[in-house]
Coordinates of C-alpha atoms in Angstrom, one line a residue:
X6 CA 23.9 -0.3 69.2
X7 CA 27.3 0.1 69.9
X8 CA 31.0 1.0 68.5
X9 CA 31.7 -2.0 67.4
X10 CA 28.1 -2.3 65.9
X11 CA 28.3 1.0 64.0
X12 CA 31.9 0.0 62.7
X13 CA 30.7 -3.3 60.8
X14 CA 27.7 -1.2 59.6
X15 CA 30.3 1.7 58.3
X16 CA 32.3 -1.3 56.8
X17 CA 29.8 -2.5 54.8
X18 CA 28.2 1.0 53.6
X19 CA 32.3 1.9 52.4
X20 CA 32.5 -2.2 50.3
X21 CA 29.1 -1.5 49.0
X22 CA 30.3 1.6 47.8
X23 CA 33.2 0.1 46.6
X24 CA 31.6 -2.7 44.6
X25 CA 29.3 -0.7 42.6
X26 CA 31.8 1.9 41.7
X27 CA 34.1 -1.1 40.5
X28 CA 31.0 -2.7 38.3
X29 CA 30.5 1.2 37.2
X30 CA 33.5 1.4 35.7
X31 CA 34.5 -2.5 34.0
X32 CA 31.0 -1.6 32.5
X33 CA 31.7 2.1 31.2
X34 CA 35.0 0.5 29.9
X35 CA 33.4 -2.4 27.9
X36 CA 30.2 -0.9 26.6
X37 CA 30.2 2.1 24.1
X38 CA 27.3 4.4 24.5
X39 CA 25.0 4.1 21.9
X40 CA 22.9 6.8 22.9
X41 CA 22.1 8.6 19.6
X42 CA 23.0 12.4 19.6
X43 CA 19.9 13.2 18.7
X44 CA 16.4 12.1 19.1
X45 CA 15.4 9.8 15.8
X46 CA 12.2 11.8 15.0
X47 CA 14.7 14.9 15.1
X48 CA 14.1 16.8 11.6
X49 CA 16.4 19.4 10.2
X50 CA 14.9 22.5 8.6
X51 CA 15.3 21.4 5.3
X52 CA 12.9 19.0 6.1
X53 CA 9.8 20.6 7.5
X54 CA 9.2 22.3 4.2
X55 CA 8.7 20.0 1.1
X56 CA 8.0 20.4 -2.7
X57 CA 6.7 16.8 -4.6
X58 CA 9.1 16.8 -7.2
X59 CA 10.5 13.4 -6.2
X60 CA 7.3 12.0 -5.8
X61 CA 6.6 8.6 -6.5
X62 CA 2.6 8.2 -6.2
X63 CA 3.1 4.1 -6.6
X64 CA 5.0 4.3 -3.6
X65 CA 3.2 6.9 -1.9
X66 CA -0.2 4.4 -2.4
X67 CA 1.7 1.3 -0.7
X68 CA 2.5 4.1 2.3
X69 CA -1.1 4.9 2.4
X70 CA -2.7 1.2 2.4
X71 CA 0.1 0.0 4.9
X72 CA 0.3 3.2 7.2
X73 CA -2.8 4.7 7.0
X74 CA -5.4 2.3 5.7
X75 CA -6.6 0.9 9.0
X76 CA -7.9 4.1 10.1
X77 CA -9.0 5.9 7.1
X78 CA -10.7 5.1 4.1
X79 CA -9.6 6.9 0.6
X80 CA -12.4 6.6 -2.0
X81 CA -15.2 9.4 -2.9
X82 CA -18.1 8.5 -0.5
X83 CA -16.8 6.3 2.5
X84 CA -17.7 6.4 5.3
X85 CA -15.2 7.8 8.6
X86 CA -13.0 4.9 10.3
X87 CA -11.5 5.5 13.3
X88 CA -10.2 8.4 11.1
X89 CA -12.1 10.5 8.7
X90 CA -12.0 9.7 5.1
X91 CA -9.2 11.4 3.3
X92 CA -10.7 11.8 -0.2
X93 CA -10.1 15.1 -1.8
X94 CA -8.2 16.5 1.4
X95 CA -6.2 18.3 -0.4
X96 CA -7.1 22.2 0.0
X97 CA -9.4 21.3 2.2
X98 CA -10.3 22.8 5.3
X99 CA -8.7 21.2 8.1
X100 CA -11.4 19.5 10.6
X101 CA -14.0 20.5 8.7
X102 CA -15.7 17.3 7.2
X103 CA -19.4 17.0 8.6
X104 CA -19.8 13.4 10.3
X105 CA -16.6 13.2 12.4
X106 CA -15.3 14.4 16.2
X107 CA -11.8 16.2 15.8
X108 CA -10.1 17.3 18.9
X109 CA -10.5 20.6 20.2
X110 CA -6.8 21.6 19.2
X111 CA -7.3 20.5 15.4
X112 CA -10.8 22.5 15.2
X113 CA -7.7 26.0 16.4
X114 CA -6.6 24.9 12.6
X115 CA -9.9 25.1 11.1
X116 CA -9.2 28.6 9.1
X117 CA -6.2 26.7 7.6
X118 CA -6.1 24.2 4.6
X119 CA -4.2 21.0 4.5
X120 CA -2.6 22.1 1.9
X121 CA 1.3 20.6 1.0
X122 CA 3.3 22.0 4.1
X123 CA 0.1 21.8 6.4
X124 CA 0.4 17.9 5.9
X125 CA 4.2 17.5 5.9
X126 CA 3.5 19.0 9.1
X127 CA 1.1 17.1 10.4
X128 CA 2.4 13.9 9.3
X129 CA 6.1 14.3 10.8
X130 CA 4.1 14.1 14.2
X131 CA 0.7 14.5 14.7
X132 CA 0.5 15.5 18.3
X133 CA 3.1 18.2 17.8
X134 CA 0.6 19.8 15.3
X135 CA -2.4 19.2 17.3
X136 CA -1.8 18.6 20.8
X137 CA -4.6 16.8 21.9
X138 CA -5.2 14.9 19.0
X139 CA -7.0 11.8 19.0
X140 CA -4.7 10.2 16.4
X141 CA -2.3 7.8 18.1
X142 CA 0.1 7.9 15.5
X143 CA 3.9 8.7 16.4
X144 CA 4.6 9.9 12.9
X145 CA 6.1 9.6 9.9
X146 CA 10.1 10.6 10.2
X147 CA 11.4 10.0 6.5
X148 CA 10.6 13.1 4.4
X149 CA 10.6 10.9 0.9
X150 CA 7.6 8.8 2.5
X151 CA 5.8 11.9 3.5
X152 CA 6.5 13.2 -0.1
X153 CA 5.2 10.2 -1.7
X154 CA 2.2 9.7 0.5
X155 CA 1.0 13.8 -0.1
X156 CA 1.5 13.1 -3.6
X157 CA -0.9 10.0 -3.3
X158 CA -3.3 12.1 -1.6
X159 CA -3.7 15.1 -3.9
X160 CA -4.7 12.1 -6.9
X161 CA -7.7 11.8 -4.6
X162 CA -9.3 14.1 -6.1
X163 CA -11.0 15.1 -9.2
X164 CA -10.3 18.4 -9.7
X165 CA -6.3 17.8 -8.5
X166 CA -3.7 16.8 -11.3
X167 CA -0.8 18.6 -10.2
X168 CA 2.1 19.6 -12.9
X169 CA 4.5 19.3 -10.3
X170 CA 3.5 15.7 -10.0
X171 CA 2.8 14.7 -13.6
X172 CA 5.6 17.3 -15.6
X173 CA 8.4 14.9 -14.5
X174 CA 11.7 15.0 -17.1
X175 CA 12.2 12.4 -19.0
X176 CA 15.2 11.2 -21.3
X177 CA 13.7 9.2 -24.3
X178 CA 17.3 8.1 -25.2
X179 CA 17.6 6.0 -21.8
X180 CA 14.5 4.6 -22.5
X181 CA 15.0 1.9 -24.5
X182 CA 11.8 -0.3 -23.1
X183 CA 9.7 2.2 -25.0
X184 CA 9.0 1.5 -29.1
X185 CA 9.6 4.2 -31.5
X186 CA 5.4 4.4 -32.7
X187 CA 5.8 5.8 -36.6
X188 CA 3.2 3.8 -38.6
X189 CA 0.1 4.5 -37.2
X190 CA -3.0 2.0 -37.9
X191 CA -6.2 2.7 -39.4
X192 CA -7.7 3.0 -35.7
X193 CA -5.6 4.8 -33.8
X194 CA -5.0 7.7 -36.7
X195 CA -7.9 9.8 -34.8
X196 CA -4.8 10.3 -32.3
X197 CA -1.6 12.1 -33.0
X198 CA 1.5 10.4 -31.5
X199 CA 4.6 11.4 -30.6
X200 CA 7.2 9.9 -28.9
X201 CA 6.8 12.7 -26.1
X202 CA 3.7 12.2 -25.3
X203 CA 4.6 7.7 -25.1
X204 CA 7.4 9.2 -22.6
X205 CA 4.9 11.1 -20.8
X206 CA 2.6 8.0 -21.1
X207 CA 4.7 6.2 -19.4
X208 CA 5.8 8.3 -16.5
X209 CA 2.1 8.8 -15.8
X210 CA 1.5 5.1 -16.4
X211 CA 3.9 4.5 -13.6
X212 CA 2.7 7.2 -11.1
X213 CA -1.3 5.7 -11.5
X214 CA -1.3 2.3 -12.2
X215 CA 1.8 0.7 -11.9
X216 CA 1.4 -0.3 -8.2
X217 CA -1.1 -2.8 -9.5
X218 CA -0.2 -3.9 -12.9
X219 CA 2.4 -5.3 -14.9
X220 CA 3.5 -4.3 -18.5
X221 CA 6.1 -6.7 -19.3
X222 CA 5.8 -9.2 -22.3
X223 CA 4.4 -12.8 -20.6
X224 CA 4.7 -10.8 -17.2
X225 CA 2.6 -12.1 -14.3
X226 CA -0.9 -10.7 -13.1
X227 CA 0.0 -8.5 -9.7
X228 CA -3.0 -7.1 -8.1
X229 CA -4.9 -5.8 -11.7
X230 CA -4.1 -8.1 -15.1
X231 CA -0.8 -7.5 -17.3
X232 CA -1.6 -4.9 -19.7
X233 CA 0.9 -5.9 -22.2
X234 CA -1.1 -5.6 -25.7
X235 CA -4.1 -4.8 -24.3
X236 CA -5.3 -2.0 -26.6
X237 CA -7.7 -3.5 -29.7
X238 CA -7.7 -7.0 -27.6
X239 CA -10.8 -8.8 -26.2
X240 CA -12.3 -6.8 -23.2
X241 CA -11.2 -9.0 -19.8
X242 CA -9.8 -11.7 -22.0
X243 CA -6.0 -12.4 -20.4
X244 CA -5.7 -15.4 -19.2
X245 CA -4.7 -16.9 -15.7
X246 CA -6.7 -13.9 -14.4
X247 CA -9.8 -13.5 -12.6
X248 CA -11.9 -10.5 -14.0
X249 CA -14.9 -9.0 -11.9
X250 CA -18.9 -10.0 -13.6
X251 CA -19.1 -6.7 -14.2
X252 CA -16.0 -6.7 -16.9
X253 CA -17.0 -10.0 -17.7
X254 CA -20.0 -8.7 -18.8
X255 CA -18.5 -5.8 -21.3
X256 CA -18.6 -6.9 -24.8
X257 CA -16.0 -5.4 -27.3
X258 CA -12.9 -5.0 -27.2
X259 CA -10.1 -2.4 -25.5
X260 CA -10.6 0.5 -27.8
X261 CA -9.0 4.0 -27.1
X262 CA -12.5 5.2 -26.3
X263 CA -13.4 2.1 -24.0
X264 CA -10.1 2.6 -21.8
X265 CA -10.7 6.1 -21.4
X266 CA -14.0 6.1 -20.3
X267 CA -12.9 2.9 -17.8
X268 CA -10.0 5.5 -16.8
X269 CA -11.9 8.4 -16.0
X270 CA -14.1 6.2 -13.7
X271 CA -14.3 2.5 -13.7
X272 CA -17.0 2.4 -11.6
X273 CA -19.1 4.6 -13.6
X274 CA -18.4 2.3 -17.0
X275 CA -18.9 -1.4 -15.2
X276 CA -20.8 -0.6 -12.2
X277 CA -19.4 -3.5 -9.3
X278 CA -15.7 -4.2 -10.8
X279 CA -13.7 -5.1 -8.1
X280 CA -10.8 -2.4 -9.3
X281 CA -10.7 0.2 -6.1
X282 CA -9.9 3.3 -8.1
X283 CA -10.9 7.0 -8.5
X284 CA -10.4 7.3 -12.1
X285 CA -8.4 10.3 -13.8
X286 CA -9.8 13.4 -14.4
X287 CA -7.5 14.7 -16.8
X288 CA -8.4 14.0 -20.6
X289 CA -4.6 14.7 -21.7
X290 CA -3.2 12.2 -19.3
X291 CA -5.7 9.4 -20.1
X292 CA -4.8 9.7 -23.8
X293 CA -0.8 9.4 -23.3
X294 CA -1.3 6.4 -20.6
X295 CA -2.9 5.0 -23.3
X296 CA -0.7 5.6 -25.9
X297 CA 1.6 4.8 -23.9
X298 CA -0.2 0.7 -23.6
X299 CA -0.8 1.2 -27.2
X300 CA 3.4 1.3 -27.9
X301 CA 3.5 -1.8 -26.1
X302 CA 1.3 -3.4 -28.1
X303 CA 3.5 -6.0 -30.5
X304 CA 5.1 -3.6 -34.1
X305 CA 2.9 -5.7 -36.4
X306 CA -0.1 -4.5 -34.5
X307 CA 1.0 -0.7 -35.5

């Protein structure tokens, strides 16, 4: 090769050059870096430790069918998924249910609980927590979801009804959906109401059942029947609605004694309904959820 040869070959390195230094800079002139200035799953401090008192269990229950669901199953004897089943978790040791193969860095955790911080943990990103996890699940970066979702979980239970969850304030005087209760029927006298515990009624009505049912005068079915006037009405009798054989089969009507047994454990009172639900432990909430359907009932009815 000669002069003349290394000349053109020098030539073309320096317009090479040249060219992609030009197209460099049109392009750092005409697009604006969006690089974010930091990483989306970053979480301030105030974030990695939580408290539920904005929980919204509804919410937290659509988080857990849509995010969750496909891998883990939620209901007192299941069977494991890809996941094991997250029924009474809460306080639970962690890796510790008999039947399923946790990773060696979740078993390190196994003199912990997963108790409320545990799962925030956890939950903001799994293989930060554990690192060899066999859960291939990025995480979950907005702290209200992972409130409502640990919320939903500690219901799974029956020995779990946290204050902090069901103590929520309430101001009667913005509540006008709510009817005053003062005259009391022959049947419901066994039961002293108060327009505190129809508030709390409600707020608790909202938290366990409201993802699935409808309360509204001529509302439509959603996933359960509209409960509007239930209480003293035929059992399974709302129309437009397709009950299970096993409410079909219930004679009577919706008496305060026959919803609370149904909402301590509907599978207990009609064996095969089609309602996938735990039941409430708590005696005092199922009497104000009731009262609560009881207020909605039509004023005559009182």
């Amino acid at each position: 090769m000669d002069s003349f040869d290394w000349n053109r070959l020098l030539a073309a390195c320096v317009f090479s050059a040249s060219v992609f230094a030009s197209a460099w800079g049109i392009g750092y002139l005409l697009i604006k870096d969006t690089t974010p200035i930091k990483s989306a799953l970053f979480l301030d401090n105030d974030d990695k430790k939580i408290n539920l008192a904005s929980a919204n269990i509804s919410k937290g229950k659509q988080i857990a069918a849509n995010q969750c669901g496909l891998c883990h199953s939620f209901n007192k004897d299941d069977s494991h998924k890809i996941g094991p089943y997250l029924y009474d978790i809460m306080d639970r040791h962690i890796a510790s249910v008999q039947g399923f193969n946790y990773s060696q860095s979740l078993k390190k955790h196994r003199k912990e609980q997963w108790d409320i911080q545990n799962l925030n943990q956890w939950l903001i990103r799994p293989s930060a927590f554990a690192s060899d996890t066999n859960m291939a699940y990025p995480g979950m970066p907005s702290k209200q979801d992972r409130i409502d979702l640990i919320a939903y979980l500690k219901t799974l239970s029956s020995n779990h009804q946290d204050k902090e969850i069901l103590s929520i304030q309430y101001d009667p005087a913005k509540s006008p959906d709510i009817q005053r209760v003062t005259n009391l029927s022959e049947k419901s006298k066994t039961t002293q109401i108060s327009e505190k515990n129809i508030v709390t009624g409600k707020q608790n009505f909202e938290h366990f059942c409201a993802v699935c049912h409808s309360v509204k005068p001529n509302g439509t079915h959603g996933l359960g029947p509209n409960l509007y006037d239930i209480v003293d009405k035929p059992i399974a009798s709302k129309g437009n609605y397709t009950y299970s054989k096993a409410l079909k089969a219930k004679q009577g009507d919706w008496t305060e004694s026959s919803l609370d047994q149904w909402l301590e454990n509907p599978e207990k009172w009609a064996p095969g309904n089609k309602m996938i639900y735990n039941g409430i432990a708590s005696l005092a909430v199922r009497k104000e959820i009731i009262l609560y359907l009881r207020s909605l009932s039509p004023q005559e009815n009182h």
